[in-house]
Short mmCIF file of C-alpha atoms (C1' of nucleotides) in Angstrom, two decimals:
data_model
loop_
_atom_site.label_atom_id
_atom_site.label_comp_id
_atom_site.label_asym_id
_atom_site.label_seq_id
_atom_site.Cartn_x
_atom_site.Cartn_y
_atom_site.Cartn_z
CA MET Z 145 80.78 -87.04 18.79
CA PRO Z 146 83.58 -88.99 20.64
CA ARG Z 147 82.01 -92.53 21.21
CA VAL Z 148 81.97 -93.40 24.94
CA GLY Z 149 81.83 -97.17 24.27
CA LEU Z 150 78.69 -97.87 26.28
CA ASP Z 151 77.40 -101.60 26.30
CA LYS Z 152 74.54 -103.22 28.37
CA THR Z 153 76.93 -104.28 31.26
CA LYS Z 154 78.18 -100.69 31.85
CA ILE Z 155 74.64 -99.31 31.61
CA ILE Z 156 73.50 -101.87 34.20
CA GLN Z 157 76.26 -101.25 36.42
CA ALA Z 158 75.68 -97.62 36.51
CA ALA Z 159 71.72 -98.23 37.04
CA ILE Z 160 72.70 -100.53 40.07
CA ALA Z 161 75.08 -98.00 41.48
CA ILE Z 162 72.37 -95.37 41.27
CA ALA Z 163 69.65 -97.71 42.74
CA ASN Z 164 71.93 -98.56 45.60
CA GLU Z 165 72.67 -95.01 46.37
CA HIS Z 166 69.55 -93.05 45.72
CA GLY Z 167 66.76 -95.80 45.33
CA ILE Z 168 65.44 -97.76 42.41
CA GLU Z 169 63.03 -95.04 41.63
CA GLN Z 170 65.93 -92.59 40.85
CA VAL Z 171 67.12 -94.90 38.09
CA SER Z 172 65.88 -93.08 35.04
CA ILE Z 173 66.87 -92.80 31.42
CA ALA Z 174 67.90 -89.22 32.37
CA SER Z 175 69.84 -89.98 35.24
CA LEU Z 176 71.60 -92.87 33.65
CA ALA Z 177 72.56 -90.62 30.63
CA LYS Z 178 73.89 -87.92 32.84
CA ASN Z 179 75.97 -90.46 34.74
CA LEU Z 180 77.32 -92.08 31.59
CA GLY Z 181 78.04 -88.64 29.93
CA VAL Z 182 75.75 -89.35 27.10
CA ARG Z 183 72.35 -87.88 25.71
CA PRO Z 184 69.29 -89.74 26.91
CA PRO Z 185 68.35 -91.26 23.31
CA SER Z 186 71.85 -92.92 23.08
CA LEU Z 187 70.54 -95.55 25.65
CA TYR Z 188 68.07 -96.80 23.35
CA ASN Z 189 70.71 -98.41 21.19
CA HIS Z 190 71.34 -100.67 23.95
CA PHE Z 191 67.89 -101.10 25.72
CA LYS Z 192 64.32 -101.06 24.42
CA SER Z 193 62.94 -99.07 27.31
CA LEU Z 194 63.59 -97.98 30.95
CA MET Z 195 61.39 -100.99 32.09
CA GLU Z 196 63.81 -103.28 30.30
CA ILE Z 197 66.77 -101.89 32.24
CA ARG Z 198 64.79 -102.14 35.60
CA THR Z 199 64.01 -105.79 34.68
CA GLN Z 200 67.65 -106.46 34.00
CA ILE Z 201 68.53 -104.96 37.36
CA ALA Z 202 65.97 -107.26 39.05
CA ARG Z 203 67.56 -110.19 37.41
CA GLU Z 204 70.97 -109.44 38.55
CA GLY Z 205 69.68 -108.89 42.06
CA MET Z 206 67.92 -112.18 42.24
CA GLN Z 207 70.83 -114.05 40.84
CA ARG Z 208 73.21 -112.36 43.26
CA LEU Z 209 70.83 -112.95 46.14
CA GLU Z 210 70.30 -116.63 45.20
CA GLU Z 211 74.18 -117.21 45.13
CA THR Z 212 74.70 -115.53 48.41
CA LEU Z 213 71.93 -117.61 49.84
CA LEU Z 214 73.39 -120.93 48.40
CA ARG Z 215 76.79 -120.12 49.79
CA SER Z 216 75.42 -119.29 53.24
CA VAL Z 217 73.85 -122.84 53.64
CA ALA Z 218 76.60 -124.94 51.85
CA GLY Z 219 77.22 -127.87 54.33
CA LYS Z 220 74.68 -126.69 56.94
CA SER Z 221 71.46 -127.97 57.89
CA GLY Z 222 68.45 -127.34 60.19
CA GLU Z 223 68.28 -124.45 62.41
CA ASP Z 224 71.85 -123.73 61.65
CA ALA Z 225 71.09 -123.41 57.89
CA LEU Z 226 68.27 -121.29 58.51
CA LEU Z 227 70.00 -118.92 60.73
CA HIS Z 228 72.83 -118.50 58.22
CA PHE Z 229 70.17 -118.16 55.37
CA SER Z 230 68.37 -115.45 57.18
CA LYS Z 231 71.42 -113.67 58.30
CA GLN Z 232 72.90 -113.36 54.86
CA TYR Z 233 69.54 -112.42 53.44
CA LEU Z 234 69.45 -109.48 55.76
CA LEU Z 235 72.87 -108.49 55.01
CA PHE Z 236 72.37 -108.62 51.25
CA ALA Z 237 69.33 -106.37 51.33
CA ASN Z 238 71.51 -103.97 53.65
CA ASP Z 239 74.53 -104.03 51.54
CA HIS Z 240 72.76 -103.73 48.19
CA PRO Z 241 69.55 -101.82 49.06
CA GLY Z 242 68.64 -100.75 45.46
CA LEU Z 243 69.46 -104.18 44.11
CA TYR Z 244 67.19 -105.75 46.59
CA GLU Z 245 64.39 -103.18 45.99
CA ALA Z 246 64.64 -104.10 42.33
CA THR Z 247 64.00 -107.63 43.17
CA ILE Z 248 60.71 -107.21 45.02
CA GLN Z 249 59.06 -104.49 42.85
CA PRO Z 250 58.67 -106.53 39.74
CA MET Z 251 56.99 -109.56 41.10
CA ASN Z 252 54.11 -107.66 39.51
CA THR Z 253 55.91 -107.49 36.30
CA PRO Z 254 56.34 -111.19 35.55
CA ASP Z 255 59.52 -111.74 34.30
CA LYS Z 256 60.45 -115.32 33.60
CA VAL Z 257 64.08 -115.21 34.75
CA VAL Z 258 63.15 -113.41 37.85
CA LYS Z 259 60.25 -115.70 38.71
CA GLU Z 260 62.42 -118.81 38.10
CA THR Z 261 65.25 -117.47 40.49
CA SER Z 262 62.60 -116.79 42.93
CA LYS Z 263 61.20 -120.38 42.57
CA ASN Z 264 64.80 -121.76 43.21
CA MET Z 265 64.90 -119.74 46.49
CA ILE Z 266 61.62 -121.30 47.65
CA ASP Z 267 63.02 -124.76 46.66
CA LEU Z 268 66.15 -124.05 48.68
CA LEU Z 269 63.98 -123.24 51.78
CA ILE Z 270 62.06 -126.55 51.33
CA GLN Z 271 65.35 -128.32 51.40
CA LEU Z 272 66.28 -126.58 54.61
CA LEU Z 273 63.19 -127.48 56.19
CA ALA Z 274 63.45 -131.11 55.15
CA THR Z 275 65.64 -131.96 58.21
CA PHE Z 276 62.62 -131.27 60.49
CA SER Z 277 60.49 -133.82 58.68
CA LEU Z 278 57.32 -131.92 58.68
CA GLU Z 279 54.10 -132.90 56.96
CA GLU Z 280 54.45 -131.57 53.44
CA GLU Z 281 51.62 -129.01 53.82
CA ASN Z 282 52.95 -127.80 56.96
CA ALA Z 283 56.51 -127.47 55.49
CA LEU Z 284 54.84 -125.30 52.70
CA HIS Z 285 53.16 -123.09 55.25
CA LEU Z 286 56.59 -122.46 56.95
CA VAL Z 287 58.28 -121.86 53.80
CA ARG Z 288 55.97 -118.87 53.37
CA GLY Z 289 56.52 -117.96 56.89
CA LEU Z 290 60.27 -117.94 56.54
CA ARG Z 291 60.00 -115.90 53.31
CA SER Z 292 57.88 -113.45 54.94
CA ILE Z 293 59.98 -113.19 58.06
CA VAL Z 294 63.20 -112.31 56.11
CA HIS Z 295 61.40 -110.23 53.54
CA GLY Z 296 59.68 -108.31 56.25
CA PHE Z 297 62.88 -107.67 58.20
CA ALA Z 298 64.57 -106.65 55.07
CA SER Z 299 62.06 -104.10 53.98
CA LEU Z 300 60.79 -102.85 57.28
CA GLN Z 301 64.45 -102.42 58.45
CA ARG Z 302 65.15 -100.37 55.26
CA ALA Z 303 62.11 -98.33 55.66
CA ASP Z 304 63.14 -97.47 59.14
CA GLY Z 305 60.22 -99.16 60.58
CA PHE Z 306 62.62 -100.15 63.25
CA GLN Z 307 63.43 -97.17 65.29
CA MET Z 308 64.54 -98.99 68.28
CA ASN Z 309 68.23 -98.79 69.28
CA PHE Z 310 69.22 -102.41 69.32
CA LYS Z 311 70.28 -104.62 66.44
CA VAL Z 312 67.94 -105.74 63.72
CA GLU Z 313 70.03 -108.76 62.99
CA GLU Z 314 69.69 -110.01 66.55
CA SER Z 315 65.92 -109.62 66.33
CA LEU Z 316 65.79 -111.70 63.09
CA LEU Z 317 67.95 -114.47 64.46
CA TYR Z 318 65.92 -114.66 67.83
CA THR Z 319 62.68 -114.77 65.81
CA ILE Z 320 64.06 -117.59 63.75
CA GLN Z 321 65.27 -119.25 66.90
CA ILE Z 322 61.97 -119.12 68.58
CA LEU Z 323 60.30 -120.41 65.18
CA CYS Z 324 62.71 -123.30 65.21
CA LYS Z 325 61.92 -124.14 68.82
CA GLY Z 326 58.25 -124.23 67.77
CA ILE Z 327 58.99 -126.37 64.72
CA LYS Z 328 60.82 -128.87 66.66
CA GLN Z 329 57.94 -129.34 69.19
CA GLU Z 330 55.62 -129.71 66.21
CA THR Z 331 57.21 -132.94 64.86
CA MET Q 140 32.87 -73.15 34.27
CA PRO Q 141 30.44 -74.80 36.38
CA ARG Q 142 31.78 -75.53 39.74
CA VAL Q 143 32.31 -79.21 40.65
CA GLY Q 144 32.41 -78.68 44.29
CA LEU Q 145 35.75 -80.37 45.03
CA ASP Q 146 37.11 -80.60 48.55
CA LYS Q 147 40.08 -82.59 50.17
CA THR Q 148 37.75 -85.43 51.23
CA LYS Q 149 36.41 -86.01 47.68
CA ILE Q 150 39.74 -85.90 46.16
CA ILE Q 151 41.20 -88.33 48.72
CA GLN Q 152 38.38 -90.67 48.15
CA ALA Q 153 38.92 -90.61 44.43
CA ALA Q 154 42.67 -91.10 45.09
CA ILE Q 155 42.13 -94.05 47.44
CA ALA Q 156 39.72 -95.72 44.77
CA ILE Q 157 42.39 -95.37 42.17
CA ALA Q 158 45.28 -96.64 44.48
CA ASN Q 159 43.04 -99.86 45.36
CA GLU Q 160 42.01 -100.57 41.69
CA HIS Q 161 45.26 -99.77 39.98
CA GLY Q 162 48.06 -99.22 42.39
CA ILE Q 163 49.42 -96.31 44.25
CA GLU Q 164 51.72 -95.37 41.46
CA GLN Q 165 48.65 -94.90 39.28
CA VAL Q 166 47.52 -91.98 41.62
CA SER Q 167 48.59 -88.86 39.67
CA ILE Q 168 47.40 -85.32 39.25
CA ALA Q 169 46.31 -86.23 35.87
CA SER Q 170 44.46 -89.31 36.55
CA LEU Q 171 42.77 -87.68 39.59
CA ALA Q 172 41.83 -84.89 37.50
CA LYS Q 173 40.38 -86.88 34.84
CA ASN Q 174 38.44 -88.96 37.39
CA LEU Q 175 36.94 -85.92 39.01
CA GLY Q 176 36.03 -84.07 35.80
CA VAL Q 177 38.28 -81.21 36.12
CA ARG Q 178 41.74 -79.94 34.70
CA PRO Q 179 44.92 -80.82 36.51
CA PRO Q 180 45.82 -77.39 37.75
CA SER Q 181 42.53 -77.15 39.74
CA LEU Q 182 43.62 -79.85 42.24
CA TYR Q 183 46.20 -77.39 43.41
CA ASN Q 184 43.66 -75.24 45.16
CA HIS Q 185 43.06 -78.17 47.52
CA PHE Q 186 46.59 -79.70 47.85
CA LYS Q 187 50.09 -78.17 47.54
CA SER Q 188 51.56 -81.25 45.49
CA LEU Q 189 50.97 -84.85 44.49
CA MET Q 190 53.11 -85.86 47.43
CA GLU Q 191 50.70 -84.32 49.85
CA ILE Q 192 48.01 -86.22 48.43
CA ARG Q 193 50.04 -89.57 48.77
CA THR Q 194 50.94 -88.52 52.34
CA GLN Q 195 47.22 -88.08 53.05
CA ILE Q 196 46.28 -91.56 51.59
CA ALA Q 197 49.11 -93.00 53.69
CA ARG Q 198 47.66 -91.44 56.94
CA GLU Q 199 44.22 -92.55 56.15
CA GLY Q 200 45.50 -96.07 55.44
CA MET Q 201 47.46 -96.18 58.69
CA GLN Q 202 44.51 -94.93 60.72
CA ARG Q 203 42.04 -97.48 59.24
CA LEU Q 204 44.41 -100.23 59.71
CA GLU Q 205 45.21 -99.31 63.37
CA GLU Q 206 41.40 -99.22 63.98
CA THR Q 207 40.91 -102.56 62.26
CA LEU Q 208 43.70 -104.12 64.48
CA LEU Q 209 42.40 -102.58 67.74
CA ARG Q 210 39.06 -104.01 67.15
CA SER Q 211 40.57 -107.35 66.14
CA VAL Q 212 42.04 -107.74 69.43
CA ALA Q 213 39.43 -106.32 71.81
CA GLY Q 214 38.84 -108.62 74.73
CA LYS Q 215 41.41 -111.15 73.52
CA SER Q 216 44.83 -111.93 74.91
CA GLY Q 217 47.97 -114.34 74.06
CA GLU Q 218 47.99 -116.39 71.19
CA ASP Q 219 44.32 -115.77 70.41
CA ALA Q 220 44.96 -112.11 70.13
CA LEU Q 221 47.80 -112.59 67.86
CA LEU Q 222 45.98 -114.86 65.56
CA HIS Q 223 43.19 -112.40 65.29
CA PHE Q 224 45.58 -109.51 64.78
CA SER Q 225 47.44 -111.36 62.01
CA LYS Q 226 44.41 -112.36 60.22
CA GLN Q 227 42.88 -108.88 60.19
CA TYR Q 228 46.21 -107.46 59.00
CA LEU Q 229 46.18 -109.74 56.03
CA LEU Q 230 42.67 -109.19 55.33
CA PHE Q 231 43.09 -105.43 55.37
CA ALA Q 232 46.03 -105.68 52.97
CA ASN Q 233 43.88 -107.82 50.70
CA ASP Q 234 40.71 -105.71 50.74
CA HIS Q 235 42.47 -102.31 50.41
CA PRO Q 236 45.62 -103.09 48.55
CA GLY Q 237 46.25 -99.51 47.40
CA LEU Q 238 45.68 -98.11 50.82
CA TYR Q 239 48.02 -100.82 52.43
CA GLU Q 240 50.66 -100.09 49.72
CA ALA Q 241 50.44 -96.34 50.56
CA THR Q 242 51.05 -97.04 54.34
CA ILE Q 243 54.49 -98.76 53.43
CA GLN Q 244 55.90 -96.74 50.99
CA PRO Q 245 56.26 -93.42 52.76
CA MET Q 246 58.10 -94.92 55.76
CA ASN Q 247 60.95 -93.22 53.69
CA THR Q 248 59.07 -89.94 53.67
CA PRO Q 249 58.82 -89.15 57.40
CA ASP Q 250 55.40 -88.05 58.06
CA LYS Q 251 54.61 -87.26 61.71
CA VAL Q 252 51.12 -88.63 61.75
CA VAL Q 253 52.08 -91.84 59.79
CA LYS Q 254 54.98 -92.54 62.07
CA GLU Q 255 52.92 -92.01 65.23
CA THR Q 256 50.29 -94.41 64.05
CA SER Q 257 52.84 -96.83 63.31
CA LYS Q 258 54.16 -96.45 66.75
CA ASN Q 259 50.84 -97.00 68.21
CA MET Q 260 50.66 -100.44 66.42
CA ILE Q 261 54.12 -101.47 67.82
CA ASP Q 262 52.84 -100.48 71.26
CA LEU Q 263 49.69 -102.66 70.64
CA LEU Q 264 51.95 -105.61 69.75
CA ILE Q 265 53.94 -105.03 72.98
CA GLN Q 266 50.71 -105.27 74.86
CA LEU Q 267 49.79 -108.45 73.16
CA LEU Q 268 53.05 -110.02 73.98
CA ALA Q 269 52.91 -109.11 77.61
CA THR Q 270 50.68 -112.14 78.32
CA PHE Q 271 53.83 -114.39 77.70
CA SER Q 272 56.00 -112.42 80.32
CA LEU Q 273 58.99 -112.55 78.10
CA GLU Q 274 62.13 -110.64 79.14
CA GLU Q 275 61.82 -106.82 77.80
CA GLU Q 276 64.60 -107.29 75.22
CA ASN Q 277 63.15 -110.49 73.78
CA ALA Q 278 59.59 -109.06 73.60
CA LEU Q 279 60.99 -106.28 71.58
CA HIS Q 280 62.77 -108.77 69.28
CA LEU Q 281 59.54 -110.51 68.75
CA VAL Q 282 57.55 -107.41 68.09
CA ARG Q 283 59.80 -106.97 65.26
CA GLY Q 284 59.46 -110.63 64.23
CA LEU Q 285 55.58 -110.40 64.33
CA ARG Q 286 55.58 -107.11 62.34
CA SER Q 287 57.78 -108.72 59.75
CA ILE Q 288 55.68 -111.78 59.53
CA VAL Q 289 52.49 -109.92 58.90
CA HIS Q 290 54.06 -107.35 56.60
CA GLY Q 291 55.94 -109.95 54.79
CA PHE Q 292 52.77 -112.06 54.22
CA ALA Q 293 50.81 -109.12 53.12
CA SER Q 294 53.45 -107.84 50.64
CA LEU Q 295 54.42 -111.18 49.34
CA GLN Q 296 50.87 -112.36 48.94
CA ARG Q 297 50.15 -109.08 46.83
CA ALA Q 298 53.12 -109.56 44.85
CA ASP Q 299 52.03 -113.01 43.86
CA GLY Q 300 55.20 -114.36 45.38
CA PHE Q 301 53.03 -117.16 46.66
CA GLN Q 302 52.12 -119.22 43.67
CA MET Q 303 51.20 -122.44 45.40
CA ASN Q 304 47.54 -123.32 45.50
CA PHE Q 305 46.48 -123.32 49.15
CA LYS Q 306 45.33 -120.65 51.26
CA VAL Q 307 47.76 -117.85 52.40
CA GLU Q 308 45.89 -117.04 55.30
CA GLU Q 309 46.33 -120.64 56.76
CA SER Q 310 49.89 -120.34 56.10
CA LEU Q 311 50.00 -117.04 58.15
CA LEU Q 312 48.08 -118.46 60.92
CA TYR Q 313 50.07 -121.72 61.04
CA THR Q 314 53.22 -119.78 61.11
CA ILE Q 315 52.02 -117.54 64.01
CA GLN Q 316 50.88 -120.64 65.93
CA ILE Q 317 54.51 -122.38 65.63
CA LEU Q 318 56.01 -118.90 66.77
CA CYS Q 319 53.69 -119.18 69.75
CA LYS Q 320 54.69 -122.67 70.52
CA GLY Q 321 58.23 -121.57 70.55
CA ILE Q 322 57.55 -118.40 72.74
CA LYS Q 323 55.69 -120.54 75.38
CA GLN Q 324 58.59 -122.84 75.55
CA GLU Q 325 60.82 -119.85 75.95
CA THR Q 326 59.36 -118.52 79.21
"C1'" DT A 115 90.61 -98.79 1.43
"C1'" DA A 116 85.84 -99.15 1.04
"C1'" DT A 117 81.78 -100.49 3.26
"C1'" DA A 118 78.30 -101.76 6.50
"C1'" DA A 119 76.95 -101.96 11.30
"C1'" DT A 120 75.88 -99.16 14.80
"C1'" DA A 121 76.90 -95.74 18.77
"C1'" DA A 122 75.68 -91.46 19.54
"C1'" DC A 123 73.42 -87.41 18.06
"C1'" DT A 124 69.66 -83.57 17.08
"C1'" DA A 125 64.85 -82.78 16.84
"C1'" DA A 126 60.31 -83.45 17.83
"C1'" DT A 127 56.24 -85.86 20.35
"C1'" DT A 128 53.75 -87.02 24.22
"C1'" DA A 129 52.90 -86.96 28.91
"C1'" DT A 130 53.70 -85.39 33.53
"C1'" DA A 131 53.83 -81.97 37.56
"C1'" DT A 132 53.85 -77.53 38.76
"C1'" DT A 133 53.50 -72.19 38.57
"C1'" DA A 134 51.44 -67.83 37.22
"C1'" DG A 135 47.98 -65.24 36.34
"C1'" DT A 136 42.85 -64.78 34.81
"C1'" DT A 137 37.84 -65.73 35.14
"C1'" DT A 138 33.84 -66.88 37.38
"C1'" DT A 139 30.98 -68.34 41.06
"C1'" DG A 140 29.11 -68.24 45.65
"C1'" DT A 141 28.70 -66.24 49.75
"C1'" DA A 142 28.47 -62.77 52.99
"C1'" DA A 143 28.30 -58.10 54.40
"C1'" DA A 144 26.51 -53.42 53.28
"C1'" DT T 253 19.31 -56.20 46.58
"C1'" DT T 254 23.66 -55.19 45.58
"C1'" DT T 255 28.49 -55.18 46.24
"C1'" DA T 256 32.75 -57.25 47.32
"C1'" DC T 257 35.90 -60.76 48.36
"C1'" DA T 258 37.58 -65.31 48.80
"C1'" DA T 259 38.30 -69.09 46.42
"C1'" DA T 260 37.25 -72.66 42.58
"C1'" DA T 261 38.45 -73.61 38.35
"C1'" DC T 262 40.29 -72.18 34.29
"C1'" DT T 263 44.10 -71.15 30.41
"C1'" DA T 264 48.73 -70.57 29.16
"C1'" DA T 265 53.28 -71.65 30.09
"C1'" DT T 266 57.50 -73.91 31.96
"C1'" DA T 267 60.37 -77.86 33.20
"C1'" DT T 268 61.30 -82.50 33.05
"C1'" DA T 269 60.65 -87.23 31.57
"C1'" DA T 270 60.35 -91.21 28.19
"C1'" DT T 271 60.28 -92.22 23.67
"C1'" DT T 272 60.55 -92.09 18.38
"C1'" DA T 273 62.38 -90.75 13.84
"C1'" DG T 274 65.67 -89.72 11.33
"C1'" DT T 275 70.87 -88.05 10.88
"C1'" DT T 276 75.85 -88.17 11.33
"C1'" DA T 277 80.17 -90.27 12.33
"C1'" DT T 278 82.92 -94.03 14.14
"C1'" DT T 279 84.64 -98.51 14.13
"C1'" DA T 280 85.44 -102.94 12.68
"C1'" DT T 281 85.92 -105.73 8.98
"C1'" DA T 282 85.64 -107.25 4.13
#
DNA sequence: TATAATAACTAATTATATTAGTTTTGTAAA
DNA sequence: TTTACAAAACTAATATAATTAGTTATTATA
């Protein structure tokens, strides 16, 4: 019975690797145990349940995404900021598909940390829109619109909903540009 | 052993009901059997696997959604058509949450019928954008943008991603209006 | 060195999908 | 009307999953 030396961090890292390679639904106690060279019940020394592991993945995902987005708009404003925000959002979903997947699913399962990080991202978008000096209610409408656009692109892209042959990133940025044209006209 | 008189239609109807009430992930051989008053293996006389049942739900969902959308834009064009399209898309996702959920998931699982119906919806959006006489490449960008918007609103709404207190439908329609403002300026 | 915490284990429970093989029912032909 | 057959529904069994209870052994520390 040679001790493997597991801890929460190693388990979550393995879980994220599985999620990114094979999808979040492939993260199971069984697959994790096999990957870590351990029997399934051993994982219960570190986590209470599979759901707790999934929630932890979601937290990590949200936090890394938030950091990425914050970095993407540092020192930028207006349309420029929105374009960089959107581009990095899409890239993140592309580079860490399982992690991104995990961040969406558990909006059902209300985890405090996940929800709070999500709220931070909304606040960030509100800040980015501030440059356009919209009426408050309209700004909130557009925050939803922007979230929908980036999330929509991220998930439809992953789902291969876009079967056309030219770049998805271009489409996203073009859409944001057109939206900004409309916003500028509005104010 | 009194025969219950199951058939594919009744099974799928029960599955859709479960999906709409409790989510697509709650549609299982076990839950279906219980609902239909039958032992789990009996369902295999009608479907090869659970996946086949889920695929069938997705097909139904896509077909009903397509019909809804076609009806929503009959006799309309331009911005008006886009607004009605979007509104009905969101309503559909709202009224048939499980059915809508089913239509998204299996973009991974490539089912011919589902993909074809999906393509029809893209073609419909292309038609709707025709009024704006955009360059072809830009029109394709915006088709993706529009799909992302409606899908983004539908899924974020469902996931309770929108915790603010005013109407989601308004936000969607406002976003579409702003986008149209931008489109008109583009051409 | 002895002890206490705990990592990892085995064994067992419950729930799931699925397969094989059996019984029974309904229908259609003799 | 009877017979025969296709198929609906069943029982029994297998495989895999999550989880719990209880055991053993390792490691850190007192």
